Amino acid sequence: MLDHEYTTKEIFRNNFFVDWRKEMTLEEKMVITDLDKCDFTEMFTYYKGKMEEKKNKSKEDKLKIKEENEKLLEEYGYCAMDHHREKIGNFKIEPPALFRGRGDHPKQGMLKKRILPEDIIINCSKDSKIPEPPPGHKWKEVRHDNTVTWLASWTENVQGSVKYIMLNANSKLKGEKDWEKYEIARKLKHHAEKIRKTYRENFKSKEMKVRQRAVALYFIDKLALRAGNEKEEGESADTVGCCSLRVEHIKLYPELDGEKHVVEFDFLGKDSIRYYNKVPVEKQVFKNLQLFMENKEEGDDLFDRLNTPLLNKHLQSLMEGLTAKVFRTYNASITLQQQLQELTDPEESIPAKILSYNRANRAVAILCNHQRAPPKTFDQSMANLKSKIDAKKEQILLAKKELKEAKKEAKEKDSEKLNKVVESKKRAVQRTEEQLMRMEVQATDREENKQIALSTSKLNYLDPRISVAWCKKWTVGLEKIYNKTYRDKFAWAIDMTETDFIF
DNA sequence: AGACGGACTTGAACACATGCTC
DNA sequence: GAGCATGTGTTCAAGTCCGTCT
């Protein structure tokens, strides 16, 4: 890890050293007292060399390794469930490592210990062939619980949380759950207007608790914020969601850039990804926020009378199965559907249609604040594409000139052969222009996508039936939208969806 | 009511494979 | 056919939400 930025951080180094000392013998403890005086370069070079060696292996050796991996997958990567062979999502145990939290994580650098068979709970049917532990070992426990979906579990030592071995997303079990999730979101569609009306009424409630709940729900609905559970301080990075917003995370502007009642959000959300947004809100919301912030100081909860169990309990009463996260799914899917409707031009070419799809997808990703680090090679690859586009333009000019000359010649001496030449030159111009258009579309798409990750929403928030129906309607190949993984995961939707599907 | 453990989904980063260009 | 950019698959951390216990 030495060439990673992590290892320069004070917390990381301290945590590592504390945990390392726990592993030392008495003599080692006497000698090794200061991490800054430890020189790991020899080990570092050794492993660097190993990696290099691996990279430089011959084709045959690489093929052999690949085959061995496939054999491993074949033997351990599947299980039998209800007489079906199902792929396991993660069949390999997590190896020991130094814990890498995200953001400003208080536990970064701690030693994540090796998991032994003695740590593992196996969950399988009573009458099934129970997996053998490695020789000389035994499992922590073998149980037969058919109310849960995991096959094996262990407790991880850094956070003390349980980790699981579970089925792949393409399994029947996961597919059914996925379908249920979208069905609940679709159900919300029929309740949304009434729920909105209710929370607007509640803006004026005389009970502070109810007002806070209403404003929080307004944010969750309008901005697709996460619920925001409470977190234990010092156990992980300081991040928040809607219910856990603190007064320092918002600023109120009675007027800003010609708009009234603007709220500026600035906080770290899940994975310490920054959420920054300036939104005009309804007057009642604005007034309430002013009220909630009265007599509070930095560090105080904005919604001090509210938490996620309270909010979810309320939502349950409005619609069965409704929780805060359903709004994210609902708003993401409905936004995709609306955007597709708006952006798809029946006349445009297939590549242009795909650009429209990506733009609709992008609108959702922006709503959900799904970001990514710009690819390291972004500037370079963009410049490459630009120069290719320029070259293509040159090519078109040239092709046009040739066409003109051919036409002229054909006019002068009207021969069969020359007419054919004109035709082929015409086609060449057309072809090159199409190529240029495709490149320009690609450039636009890539530029707009620089810091936005589409995959998360595609995989977790967008009802696949919307996309399948759209592809069918416009005869766009599904593989242009969904790669193999997605098609696999959404097999349930691909099977059942007709062109007229409406979310 | 609140703490807590447990199960499951969501998320960005990273590693690896593939396919394209020169 | 090598070298590299891009797309795909893997990893594992970090959320949500539920049920149980006190």
Coordinates of C-alpha atoms (C1' of nucleotides) in Angstrom, one line a residue:
Chain A
M1 CA 0.0 0.0 0.0
L2 CA 3.0 2.2 0.3
D3 CA 2.4 4.1 -2.9
H4 CA -1.1 5.0 -1.9
E5 CA -2.0 8.3 -0.4
Y6 CA -3.6 6.5 2.6
T7 CA -0.3 5.7 4.1
T8 CA 0.7 9.3 4.5
K9 CA -2.2 10.0 6.7
E10 CA -1.7 10.4 10.4
I11 CA -4.7 8.4 11.5
F12 CA -3.9 5.6 9.1
R13 CA -0.3 5.4 10.4
N14 CA -1.3 5.5 14.0
N15 CA -4.0 2.9 13.7
F16 CA -1.7 0.6 11.8
F17 CA 1.1 1.0 14.3
V18 CA -1.2 0.3 17.3
D19 CA -2.5 -2.9 15.7
W20 CA 0.9 -4.0 14.5
R21 CA 2.3 -3.7 18.0
K22 CA -0.4 -6.0 19.2
E23 CA 0.9 -8.6 16.8
M24 CA 4.6 -8.2 17.9
T25 CA 6.5 -10.5 20.2
L26 CA 8.0 -9.0 23.3
E27 CA 11.4 -8.5 21.7
E28 CA 9.9 -6.9 18.7
K29 CA 8.0 -4.6 20.8
M30 CA 11.2 -3.5 22.5
V31 CA 12.9 -2.7 19.2
I32 CA 10.1 -1.4 17.0
T33 CA 8.7 1.7 18.7
D34 CA 8.4 4.3 16.0
L35 CA 6.8 3.7 12.6
D36 CA 8.6 6.6 11.0
K37 CA 11.8 4.8 11.6
C38 CA 10.6 1.7 9.8
D39 CA 11.8 1.2 6.3
F40 CA 9.6 -1.2 4.3
T41 CA 11.2 -0.6 0.9
E42 CA 12.8 -4.0 0.7
M43 CA 9.4 -5.7 1.1
F44 CA 7.8 -3.2 -1.2
T45 CA 10.3 -3.8 -3.9
Y46 CA 9.9 -7.6 -3.5
Y47 CA 6.2 -7.4 -4.0
K48 CA 6.5 -4.9 -6.8
G49 CA 8.8 -7.4 -8.5
K50 CA 6.3 -10.2 -7.9
M51 CA 3.6 -8.2 -9.6
E52 CA 5.9 -7.4 -12.5
E53 CA 6.8 -11.1 -12.8
K54 CA 3.1 -11.9 -13.0
K55 CA 2.5 -9.3 -15.6
N56 CA 5.4 -10.6 -17.8
K57 CA 4.3 -14.2 -17.7
S58 CA 4.1 -16.1 -21.0
K59 CA 0.9 -16.5 -22.8
E60 CA 0.7 -20.2 -21.8
D61 CA 1.2 -19.5 -18.2
K62 CA -1.4 -16.8 -18.2
L63 CA -3.8 -19.2 -19.9
K64 CA -3.1 -21.8 -17.2
I65 CA -3.8 -19.4 -14.4
K66 CA -7.0 -18.4 -16.1
E67 CA -8.1 -22.1 -16.4
E68 CA -7.2 -22.7 -12.8
N69 CA -9.4 -19.7 -11.8
E70 CA -12.2 -21.1 -13.9
K71 CA -11.9 -24.5 -12.2
L72 CA -12.1 -22.8 -8.8
L73 CA -15.2 -20.9 -9.9
E74 CA -16.7 -24.1 -11.2
E75 CA -16.2 -25.9 -7.9
Y76 CA -16.9 -23.2 -5.4
G77 CA -18.8 -20.5 -7.3
Y78 CA -22.2 -22.2 -7.4
C79 CA -24.7 -23.6 -5.0
A80 CA -28.0 -25.5 -5.3
M81 CA -31.1 -23.7 -4.2
D82 CA -34.5 -25.2 -4.6
H83 CA -33.0 -27.8 -7.0
H84 CA -31.5 -25.0 -9.2
R85 CA -27.9 -24.4 -9.7
E86 CA -27.3 -20.7 -8.8
K87 CA -24.2 -18.6 -9.0
I88 CA -22.8 -17.2 -5.8
G89 CA -22.1 -13.5 -5.8
N90 CA -18.9 -13.5 -3.7
F91 CA -17.6 -17.0 -3.0
K92 CA -14.1 -15.9 -1.9
I93 CA -13.4 -14.9 1.7
E94 CA -12.1 -11.4 2.1
P95 CA -8.3 -11.6 2.6
P96 CA -6.5 -9.9 5.5
A97 CA -5.6 -6.3 4.8
L98 CA -5.3 -2.9 6.3
F99 CA -8.7 -1.4 6.6
R100 CA -9.4 1.3 4.0
G101 CA -12.4 3.3 5.1
R102 CA -13.8 6.0 2.8
G103 CA -13.3 9.7 3.5
D104 CA -12.1 10.8 6.9
H105 CA -12.5 7.4 8.6
P106 CA -11.3 7.1 12.2
K107 CA -10.5 3.4 11.8
Q108 CA -8.4 3.6 8.6
G109 CA -5.2 1.6 8.8
M110 CA -6.4 -0.9 11.3
L111 CA -5.6 -4.5 10.8
K112 CA -8.4 -6.5 9.2
K113 CA -7.6 -10.0 10.3
R114 CA -7.5 -13.2 8.4
I115 CA -10.7 -15.2 8.6
L116 CA -10.4 -18.9 9.6
P117 CA -12.9 -21.7 9.2
E118 CA -13.4 -21.4 12.9
D119 CA -14.9 -17.9 12.3
I120 CA -17.4 -19.2 9.6
I121 CA -21.0 -20.0 10.0
I122 CA -22.4 -22.3 7.3
N123 CA -26.1 -22.0 6.5
C124 CA -27.6 -24.8 4.4
S125 CA -30.5 -27.3 4.3
K126 CA -30.5 -30.1 6.9
D127 CA -30.5 -32.7 4.2
S128 CA -27.8 -31.2 2.0
K129 CA -24.2 -32.2 1.7
I130 CA -22.6 -30.0 4.3
P131 CA -19.3 -28.4 2.9
E132 CA -16.2 -29.9 4.5
P133 CA -13.9 -27.5 6.4
P134 CA -10.3 -27.5 5.3
P135 CA -8.3 -30.4 6.8
G136 CA -7.5 -29.9 10.5
H137 CA -10.2 -27.2 10.9
K138 CA -13.8 -27.0 11.8
W139 CA -16.6 -24.5 11.2
K140 CA -17.7 -22.1 13.9
E141 CA -21.3 -23.4 13.4
V142 CA -23.5 -25.1 10.8
R143 CA -27.1 -24.0 10.9
H144 CA -30.2 -24.5 8.8
D145 CA -32.0 -21.3 8.7
N146 CA -34.3 -21.0 5.7
T147 CA -35.6 -17.6 6.6
V148 CA -32.4 -15.9 5.5
T149 CA -30.7 -15.9 2.1
W150 CA -27.0 -16.1 3.0
L151 CA -24.9 -19.3 2.6
A152 CA -22.1 -18.4 5.0
S153 CA -21.2 -15.5 7.3
W154 CA -18.5 -14.3 9.6
T155 CA -17.9 -11.3 11.9
E156 CA -15.3 -8.8 10.7
N157 CA -13.0 -7.5 13.4
V158 CA -12.7 -3.8 12.5
Q159 CA -16.3 -2.7 12.7
G160 CA -17.7 -5.8 14.3
S161 CA -20.2 -6.2 11.6
V162 CA -21.4 -9.5 10.0
K163 CA -20.3 -10.2 6.4
Y164 CA -22.1 -12.6 4.1
I165 CA -21.7 -15.0 1.3
M166 CA -24.8 -14.5 -0.9
L167 CA -26.2 -15.3 -4.3
N168 CA -25.4 -13.5 -7.5
A169 CA -27.8 -10.8 -8.7
N170 CA -29.0 -13.0 -11.5
S171 CA -30.4 -15.6 -9.1
K172 CA -34.1 -16.2 -8.8
L173 CA -34.0 -15.1 -5.2
K174 CA -32.4 -11.7 -5.9
G175 CA -34.4 -11.2 -9.1
E176 CA -37.7 -11.6 -7.2
K177 CA -36.6 -9.2 -4.6
D178 CA -35.6 -6.7 -7.2
W179 CA -39.0 -7.0 -8.9
E180 CA -40.7 -6.5 -5.5
K181 CA -38.7 -3.3 -5.0
Y182 CA -39.9 -1.8 -8.2
E183 CA -43.4 -2.9 -7.6
I184 CA -43.5 -1.0 -4.3
A185 CA -42.0 2.0 -6.1
R186 CA -44.8 1.8 -8.7
K187 CA -47.4 1.6 -6.0
L188 CA -46.0 4.9 -4.6
K189 CA -46.9 6.5 -7.9
H190 CA -50.6 6.1 -7.0
H191 CA -50.1 7.5 -3.6
A192 CA -47.6 10.3 -4.4
E193 CA -50.0 13.1 -4.9
K194 CA -51.9 12.4 -1.7
I195 CA -48.7 12.1 0.3
R196 CA -47.5 15.4 -1.1
K197 CA -50.7 17.1 -0.2
T198 CA -50.4 15.7 3.3
Y199 CA -46.9 16.9 3.9
R200 CA -47.8 20.3 2.5
E201 CA -50.6 20.5 5.1
N202 CA -48.3 19.4 7.8
F203 CA -45.9 22.3 7.1
K204 CA -48.4 24.3 9.1
S205 CA -48.9 21.8 11.9
K206 CA -48.8 23.1 15.4
E207 CA -46.7 20.1 16.4
M208 CA -43.0 20.7 15.8
K209 CA -42.4 17.0 15.3
V210 CA -44.9 16.8 12.5
R211 CA -43.5 19.9 10.8
Q212 CA -40.0 18.6 10.8
R213 CA -41.2 15.3 9.5
A214 CA -43.0 17.1 6.7
V215 CA -40.0 19.2 5.7
A216 CA -37.7 16.2 5.8
L217 CA -40.1 14.2 3.6
Y218 CA -40.3 17.2 1.2
F219 CA -36.5 17.0 0.8
I220 CA -36.5 13.2 0.4
D221 CA -39.1 13.5 -2.3
K222 CA -37.9 16.6 -4.1
L223 CA -34.2 16.0 -3.9
A224 CA -34.0 12.2 -3.6
L225 CA -31.9 12.5 -0.4
R226 CA -31.2 9.3 1.6
A227 CA -33.0 8.7 4.9
G228 CA -30.0 9.5 7.1
N229 CA -29.8 7.1 10.0
E230 CA -28.0 8.0 13.1
K231 CA -24.4 6.9 13.3
E232 CA -22.3 6.2 16.3
E233 CA -19.7 8.9 16.6
G234 CA -16.1 7.9 16.1
E235 CA -17.0 4.6 14.5
S236 CA -17.0 5.9 10.9
A237 CA -16.6 9.0 8.8
D238 CA -18.9 11.9 9.7
T239 CA -21.5 11.7 6.9
V240 CA -25.2 12.5 7.0
G241 CA -28.5 12.0 5.2
C242 CA -31.7 13.9 5.4
C243 CA -32.8 13.1 9.0
S244 CA -29.3 13.6 10.3
L245 CA -28.6 16.9 8.6
R246 CA -27.1 19.5 11.0
V247 CA -27.5 23.2 11.0
E248 CA -24.1 23.8 9.4
H249 CA -25.1 21.7 6.4
I250 CA -27.6 24.3 5.0
K251 CA -27.6 28.0 4.4
L252 CA -30.8 30.0 3.8
Y253 CA -31.1 32.8 1.3
P254 CA -34.4 34.8 1.3
E255 CA -33.2 35.8 -2.2
L256 CA -30.4 34.6 -4.4
D257 CA -29.7 35.2 -8.1
G258 CA -33.2 36.4 -8.7
E259 CA -34.8 33.4 -7.0
K260 CA -36.7 33.5 -3.7
H261 CA -36.3 31.1 -0.8
V262 CA -33.1 29.4 -1.8
V263 CA -31.6 26.7 0.4
E264 CA -27.9 25.9 -0.2
F265 CA -27.0 22.3 0.8
D266 CA -23.4 21.4 1.5
F267 CA -22.7 18.1 3.3
L268 CA -20.9 14.8 2.9
G269 CA -23.3 11.9 2.2
K270 CA -22.7 8.2 1.8
D271 CA -19.1 7.2 1.0
S272 CA -18.2 10.8 1.9
I273 CA -19.4 12.1 -1.4
R274 CA -20.1 15.8 -1.3
Y275 CA -23.7 16.9 -1.9
Y276 CA -23.8 20.5 -3.1
N277 CA -27.0 22.0 -4.3
K278 CA -28.8 25.3 -4.4
V279 CA -32.6 24.9 -4.5
P280 CA -35.5 27.3 -4.4
V281 CA -38.1 25.8 -2.0
E282 CA -41.6 26.6 -1.1
K283 CA -42.2 29.6 1.2
Q284 CA -43.6 27.4 4.0
V285 CA -40.5 25.2 3.9
F286 CA -38.2 28.1 4.0
K287 CA -40.0 29.6 7.0
N288 CA -40.0 26.3 8.8
L289 CA -36.2 25.9 8.2
Q290 CA -35.7 29.3 9.8
L291 CA -37.7 28.2 12.7
F292 CA -35.9 24.9 13.1
M293 CA -32.5 26.7 13.1
E294 CA -33.5 29.2 15.7
N295 CA -31.3 29.1 18.8
K296 CA -29.1 26.3 17.4
E297 CA -25.4 26.3 16.8
E298 CA -23.0 24.3 14.7
G299 CA -23.3 20.6 15.5
D300 CA -27.0 20.7 16.4
D301 CA -29.4 18.6 14.4
L302 CA -31.6 20.4 12.0
F303 CA -34.5 18.0 12.6
D304 CA -34.0 17.5 16.4
R305 CA -37.4 16.0 16.8
L306 CA -37.1 13.5 14.0
N307 CA -35.2 10.3 13.2
T308 CA -35.5 7.6 10.5
P309 CA -37.6 5.1 12.5
L310 CA -40.1 7.8 13.3
L311 CA -40.3 8.9 9.6
N312 CA -40.6 5.4 8.4
K313 CA -43.3 4.6 10.9
H314 CA -45.3 7.5 9.5
L315 CA -44.6 6.4 5.9
Q316 CA -45.9 2.9 6.7
S317 CA -49.1 4.4 7.8
L318 CA -49.5 6.2 4.5
M319 CA -48.8 3.2 2.3
E320 CA -48.0 -0.4 3.2
G321 CA -44.3 -1.2 2.5
L322 CA -43.4 2.5 2.1
T323 CA -40.0 3.6 3.5
A324 CA -37.8 6.6 2.8
K325 CA -35.6 4.8 0.3
V326 CA -38.6 4.0 -1.9
F327 CA -38.8 7.7 -2.9
R328 CA -35.4 7.5 -4.4
T329 CA -36.3 4.5 -6.5
Y330 CA -39.6 6.0 -7.4
N331 CA -38.2 9.4 -8.4
A332 CA -35.3 7.9 -10.2
S333 CA -37.5 5.6 -12.3
I334 CA -40.2 8.2 -13.0
T335 CA -37.5 10.7 -14.0
L336 CA -36.0 8.2 -16.5
Q337 CA -39.4 7.6 -18.0
Q338 CA -40.2 11.3 -18.4
Q339 CA -36.9 12.2 -19.7
L340 CA -37.0 9.4 -22.3
Q341 CA -40.4 10.6 -23.4
E342 CA -39.1 14.2 -23.7
L343 CA -35.7 13.5 -25.3
T344 CA -36.3 10.8 -27.7
D345 CA -36.9 12.1 -31.2
P346 CA -38.5 9.5 -33.4
E347 CA -36.7 10.9 -36.5
E348 CA -33.2 10.7 -35.1
S349 CA -30.6 8.0 -35.8
I350 CA -29.9 5.1 -33.5
P351 CA -26.7 6.6 -32.1
A352 CA -28.5 9.8 -31.4
K353 CA -31.3 7.9 -29.7
I354 CA -28.7 6.2 -27.5
L355 CA -27.3 9.6 -26.6
S356 CA -30.8 10.6 -25.6
Y357 CA -31.0 7.5 -23.4
N358 CA -27.7 8.3 -21.8
R359 CA -28.9 11.9 -21.2
A360 CA -32.0 10.6 -19.5
N361 CA -29.9 8.3 -17.4
R362 CA -27.6 11.2 -16.6
A363 CA -30.5 13.3 -15.3
V364 CA -31.2 10.5 -12.9
A365 CA -27.6 10.1 -11.8
I366 CA -27.5 13.9 -11.2
L367 CA -30.7 13.7 -9.1
C368 CA -29.2 10.9 -7.1
N369 CA -25.8 12.6 -6.8
H370 CA -23.9 9.6 -8.2
Q371 CA -20.4 10.9 -8.9
R372 CA -17.2 9.4 -10.0
A373 CA -13.6 10.6 -10.0
P374 CA -12.9 11.8 -13.6
P375 CA -10.9 9.0 -15.3
K376 CA -7.2 9.6 -15.1
T377 CA -6.9 9.5 -18.8
F378 CA -9.9 11.7 -19.4
D379 CA -8.1 14.8 -20.8
Q380 CA -5.9 12.7 -23.0
S381 CA -8.6 10.6 -24.5
M382 CA -10.8 13.6 -25.1
A383 CA -8.0 15.4 -27.0
N384 CA -7.5 12.2 -29.0
L385 CA -11.1 12.1 -29.9
K386 CA -11.1 15.8 -30.8
S387 CA -8.2 15.4 -33.2
K388 CA -9.9 12.4 -34.8
I389 CA -13.0 14.5 -35.3
D390 CA -10.9 17.2 -37.0
A391 CA -9.3 14.6 -39.2
K392 CA -12.7 13.3 -40.1
K393 CA -13.8 16.8 -41.1
E394 CA -10.8 17.1 -43.4
Q395 CA -11.8 13.8 -44.9
I396 CA -15.3 15.0 -45.6
L397 CA -14.0 18.1 -47.3
L398 CA -11.8 16.0 -49.5
A399 CA -14.6 13.5 -50.3
K400 CA -16.9 16.4 -51.2
K401 CA -14.3 17.9 -53.5
E402 CA -13.8 14.5 -55.2
L403 CA -17.5 14.2 -55.6
K404 CA -17.8 17.6 -57.2
E405 CA -15.0 16.8 -59.7
A406 CA -16.5 13.4 -60.5
K407 CA -19.9 15.1 -61.1
K408 CA -18.3 17.7 -63.4
E409 CA -16.5 15.0 -65.4
A410 CA -19.7 12.9 -65.6
K411 CA -21.6 15.8 -66.9
E412 CA -19.1 16.5 -69.7
K413 CA -18.9 13.0 -71.0
D414 CA -22.0 11.1 -70.0
S415 CA -20.8 7.5 -69.6
E416 CA -22.1 4.6 -67.6
K417 CA -18.9 4.2 -65.8
L418 CA -18.5 7.8 -64.7
N419 CA -22.1 7.8 -63.3
K420 CA -21.2 4.9 -61.2
V421 CA -18.1 6.7 -59.9
V422 CA -20.3 9.6 -58.9
E423 CA -22.7 7.3 -57.1
S424 CA -19.8 5.7 -55.1
K425 CA -18.4 9.1 -54.3
K426 CA -21.8 10.2 -53.0
R427 CA -21.9 7.2 -50.8
A428 CA -18.4 7.9 -49.5
V429 CA -19.4 11.4 -48.5
Q430 CA -22.5 10.1 -46.7
R431 CA -20.6 7.4 -44.9
T432 CA -17.9 9.8 -43.7
E433 CA -20.5 12.2 -42.5
E434 CA -22.2 9.5 -40.5
Q435 CA -18.9 8.6 -39.0
L436 CA -18.3 12.2 -38.0
M437 CA -21.8 12.4 -36.5
R438 CA -21.2 9.3 -34.5
M439 CA -17.9 10.7 -33.2
E440 CA -19.4 14.0 -32.3
V441 CA -22.2 12.3 -30.4
Q442 CA -19.6 10.2 -28.6
A443 CA -17.6 13.3 -27.6
T444 CA -20.7 15.1 -26.3
D445 CA -21.7 12.0 -24.3
R446 CA -18.2 11.6 -22.8
E447 CA -17.8 15.2 -21.9
E448 CA -21.2 15.3 -20.1
N449 CA -20.3 12.2 -18.3
K450 CA -17.0 13.3 -17.0
Q451 CA -17.8 13.3 -13.3
I452 CA -21.1 11.4 -13.3
A453 CA -21.5 7.7 -12.8
L454 CA -24.4 6.1 -14.6
S455 CA -23.9 2.6 -13.5
T456 CA -25.3 2.9 -10.0
S457 CA -28.6 4.2 -11.0
K458 CA -28.9 1.8 -13.9
L459 CA -28.2 -1.1 -11.6
N460 CA -30.1 -0.1 -8.5
Y461 CA -32.7 2.6 -9.2
L462 CA -34.1 2.4 -12.6
D463 CA -36.9 -0.1 -13.3
P464 CA -35.4 -2.2 -16.1
R465 CA -38.8 -2.6 -17.7
I466 CA -38.7 1.1 -18.7
S467 CA -35.4 0.6 -20.6
V468 CA -36.5 -2.7 -22.1
A469 CA -39.7 -1.2 -23.4
W470 CA -37.9 1.8 -24.8
C471 CA -35.5 -0.4 -26.7
K472 CA -38.3 -2.4 -28.1
K473 CA -40.3 0.7 -29.1
W474 CA -37.4 2.3 -31.0
T475 CA -35.8 -0.9 -32.1
V476 CA -32.6 -0.1 -30.4
G477 CA -30.6 -3.2 -29.6
L478 CA -30.8 -3.9 -25.9
E479 CA -27.1 -4.6 -25.7
K480 CA -26.5 -0.9 -26.5
I481 CA -28.0 0.0 -23.2
Y482 CA -27.3 -3.1 -21.1
N483 CA -24.1 -5.1 -21.2
K484 CA -24.1 -8.8 -20.3
T485 CA -24.1 -8.2 -16.5
Y486 CA -27.1 -6.0 -16.7
R487 CA -28.9 -8.3 -19.1
D488 CA -28.2 -11.2 -16.7
K489 CA -29.4 -9.3 -13.7
F490 CA -32.5 -8.0 -15.4
A491 CA -33.4 -11.3 -17.1
W492 CA -36.7 -11.2 -15.2
A493 CA -37.6 -7.9 -16.8
I494 CA -36.4 -8.7 -20.3
D495 CA -38.7 -11.8 -20.4
M496 CA -41.9 -10.0 -19.3
T497 CA -41.8 -6.5 -20.7
E498 CA -43.9 -5.4 -23.7
T499 CA -43.4 -2.2 -25.7
D500 CA -46.3 -0.5 -23.9
F501 CA -45.0 -0.9 -20.4
I502 CA -45.5 2.2 -18.2
F503 CA -43.8 2.5 -14.9
Chain B
dA1 C1' -38.3 4.7 23.4
dG2 C1' -34.0 3.5 22.4
dA3 C1' -30.0 0.4 21.9
dC4 C1' -28.4 -3.2 19.3
dG5 C1' -27.6 -7.0 16.2
dG6 C1' -28.6 -8.8 11.8
dA7 C1' -29.8 -9.0 6.9
dC8 C1' -29.9 -7.0 2.9
dT9 C1' -29.1 -3.1 -0.8
dT10 C1' -26.3 0.5 -2.5
dG11 C1' -21.8 2.6 -3.9
dA12 C1' -17.3 4.1 -5.6
dA13 C1' -12.8 2.4 -6.5
dC14 C1' -10.1 -0.8 -8.3
dA15 C1' -8.4 -4.9 -11.1
dC16 C1' -8.9 -7.4 -15.1
dA17 C1' -10.2 -8.6 -19.8
dT18 C1' -11.3 -7.3 -24.3
dG19 C1' -11.0 -5.3 -28.4
dC20 C1' -9.3 -1.5 -31.1
dT21 C1' -5.5 1.1 -33.3
dC22 C1' -1.1 1.7 -35.2
Chain C
dG1 C1' 0.8 -8.5 -32.8
dA2 C1' 2.0 -5.2 -29.2
dG3 C1' 0.3 -1.6 -26.5
dC4 C1' -3.2 0.9 -24.8
dA5 C1' -7.9 2.7 -23.9
dT6 C1' -12.3 1.3 -22.7
dG7 C1' -15.7 -1.5 -20.9
dT8 C1' -16.8 -5.2 -17.6
dG9 C1' -16.4 -7.6 -13.4
dT10 C1' -14.9 -7.7 -8.5
dT11 C1' -14.3 -5.9 -4.1
dC12 C1' -15.7 -4.6 0.2
dA13 C1' -17.3 -0.4 2.6
dA14 C1' -21.3 2.0 3.9
dG15 C1' -25.8 2.7 3.7
dT16 C1' -31.2 1.3 4.9
dC17 C1' -34.4 -0.9 7.6
dC18 C1' -36.3 -4.6 10.5
dG19 C1' -36.9 -7.4 14.7
dT20 C1' -35.7 -8.2 19.4
dC21 C1' -34.4 -6.9 23.9
dT22 C1' -34.2 -3.8 27.8

